[in-house]
């Protein structure tokens, strides 16, 4: 038999009616307070109406169950499922118990809604219904949102930021929504714009070159009626599918000729870069970008492909850059050179959390904006270039999401630095982190916030987690037992800042790693130190460097060029030998 004791039906906890808050800080005549109170009452009226509808729904279910129970035998004979013999499959008693249970469940929900309705109706009558926390929110400029149960800031930084970003796009749109649609991104569609394939206009430039049909196409964008954002009403975009390597190699010339022929071509899209052809380098294409171009969209499917961005460094001014990948967008080995973006006004960000998406087909491409947690520099870059790049990433463009690290927002920054391609950088010596930190904190102080209480953040010390440097190739690997060493001078360690610029906490542990010329991380290679003595703090900095690198399994021994250093370094936890090593660099 049915019994309510056989079931564990949990009523949702109900808010309790509070007494009036007589805080002396409350100014009942204050216009902000009165506005908040009026909006809050609208909010409660909406909620009362919603709860009343729910109560009435369950009341009707209880009434219907009571009606059926009152005529249960007649109802059972008419509606109960029957077997092949024409008789009901369930007994009258079981049928009755089912409706009793249905009534019990509906009645529990009914009681819950009635209790909740009583609470919010009573609170609605209070002269001063706000908690101390809500009063503080009112002081900070927040107001109740009548359409939800939440509160809206005086200045909604998130919504306003999205609106502003949407208006900065070449495909500008009046919208408060992010472009959170991988299908839309992949198909090059934009809200507020109509697109038409006009590839026939460039057929004379692509025919007869061995390019597969559709590998290079032309799209015309026309602003849709009702969309008033932006300065352009129409423009064209030249699109490359880099899966066709023949098209990839011919694209720079075709781009140049197409732009000369048609000034309305304002953008290029490079799709599937590195997906099939890992060695594709977009640098040449970007270096030859016609001056009329305002936007570049890149779909990079290999981590090395992003290195070609350096081709933008000398472009006079690019209005917008889109950086997408069909790979995982937040992998740790995505790294970007900030110097490449110094002349880019706006780097759009359309993050897609691929864990939220169920693939329709295996291998389906889901593009999304790349998250960078590593800053890198290129071959030939010295400390002057590094300092220039740090100022870009931590000051002039810190408001761009691309330079806000994994989590983004105020105070976010890339935690890792990669100097493995810039062989001139052997340590952190000469890198002006003090200036970078000062500029960064100035930006944080002036960051637009939603509430007064969020202003004046504490000073942020710039600390980094992982550092990467480039290995030297050994001319005679037989002399060291390794093809690579990390070659560094004693003087490189003076003022090298390892003791002050690495994280050192229970959650984040630092790491120092060495890469070969192909970007592969090496382990258990020798550290080769040239020079005859240490000056200033060089030895303490070397000690920190070796300690972190040893814990990262980077080095297995130390070679010194000068025998006088051997005994001095014997306490660093690695075997030390005197040896002269010839390297190819």
JSON list of C-alpha atoms in Angstrom, two decimals, residues 4 20 28 35 59 138 232 259 263-264 274 355 364 376 381 408 413 495 503 509 544 551:
[
{"chain": "A", "resi": 4, "resn": "UNK", "atom": "CA", "xyz": [4.13, 8.94, 2.21]},
{"chain": "A", "resi": 20, "resn": "UNK", "atom": "CA", "xyz": [12.85, 45.78, 8.64]},
{"chain": "A", "resi": 28, "resn": "UNK", "atom": "CA", "xyz": [14.99, 56.48, 2.60]},
{"chain": "A", "resi": 35, "resn": "UNK", "atom": "CA", "xyz": [14.62, 53.85, -7.63]},
{"chain": "A", "resi": 59, "resn": "UNK", "atom": "CA", "xyz": [-3.98, 23.13, -7.25]},
{"chain": "A", "resi": 138, "resn": "UNK", "atom": "CA", "xyz": [22.56, 50.11, -4.06]},
{"chain": "A", "resi": 232, "resn": "UNK", "atom": "CA", "xyz": [30.99, 50.13, -44.21]},
{"chain": "A", "resi": 259, "resn": "UNK", "atom": "CA", "xyz": [43.29, 43.95, -54.51]},
{"chain": "A", "resi": 263, "resn": "UNK", "atom": "CA", "xyz": [39.46, 48.22, -53.92]},
{"chain": "A", "resi": 264, "resn": "UNK", "atom": "CA", "xyz": [36.37, 46.87, -52.12]},
{"chain": "A", "resi": 274, "resn": "UNK", "atom": "CA", "xyz": [48.73, 23.74, -40.87]},
{"chain": "A", "resi": 355, "resn": "UNK", "atom": "CA", "xyz": [33.60, 20.58, -23.90]},
{"chain": "A", "resi": 364, "resn": "UNK", "atom": "CA", "xyz": [33.83, 17.75, -37.13]},
{"chain": "A", "resi": 376, "resn": "UNK", "atom": "CA", "xyz": [57.07, 34.17, -27.20]},
{"chain": "A", "resi": 381, "resn": "UNK", "atom": "CA", "xyz": [64.84, 39.31, -31.06]},
{"chain": "A", "resi": 408, "resn": "UNK", "atom": "CA", "xyz": [40.97, 36.88, -18.70]},
{"chain": "A", "resi": 413, "resn": "UNK", "atom": "CA", "xyz": [48.06, 37.97, -17.89]},
{"chain": "A", "resi": 495, "resn": "UNK", "atom": "CA", "xyz": [70.80, 40.76, -12.45]},
{"chain": "A", "resi": 503, "resn": "UNK", "atom": "CA", "xyz": [56.14, 31.98, -8.88]},
{"chain": "A", "resi": 509, "resn": "UNK", "atom": "CA", "xyz": [55.44, 25.71, -9.05]},
{"chain": "A", "resi": 544, "resn": "UNK", "atom": "CA", "xyz": [67.93, 29.54, -8.41]},
{"chain": "A", "resi": 551, "resn": "UNK", "atom": "CA", "xyz": [63.26, 19.99, -10.48]}
]
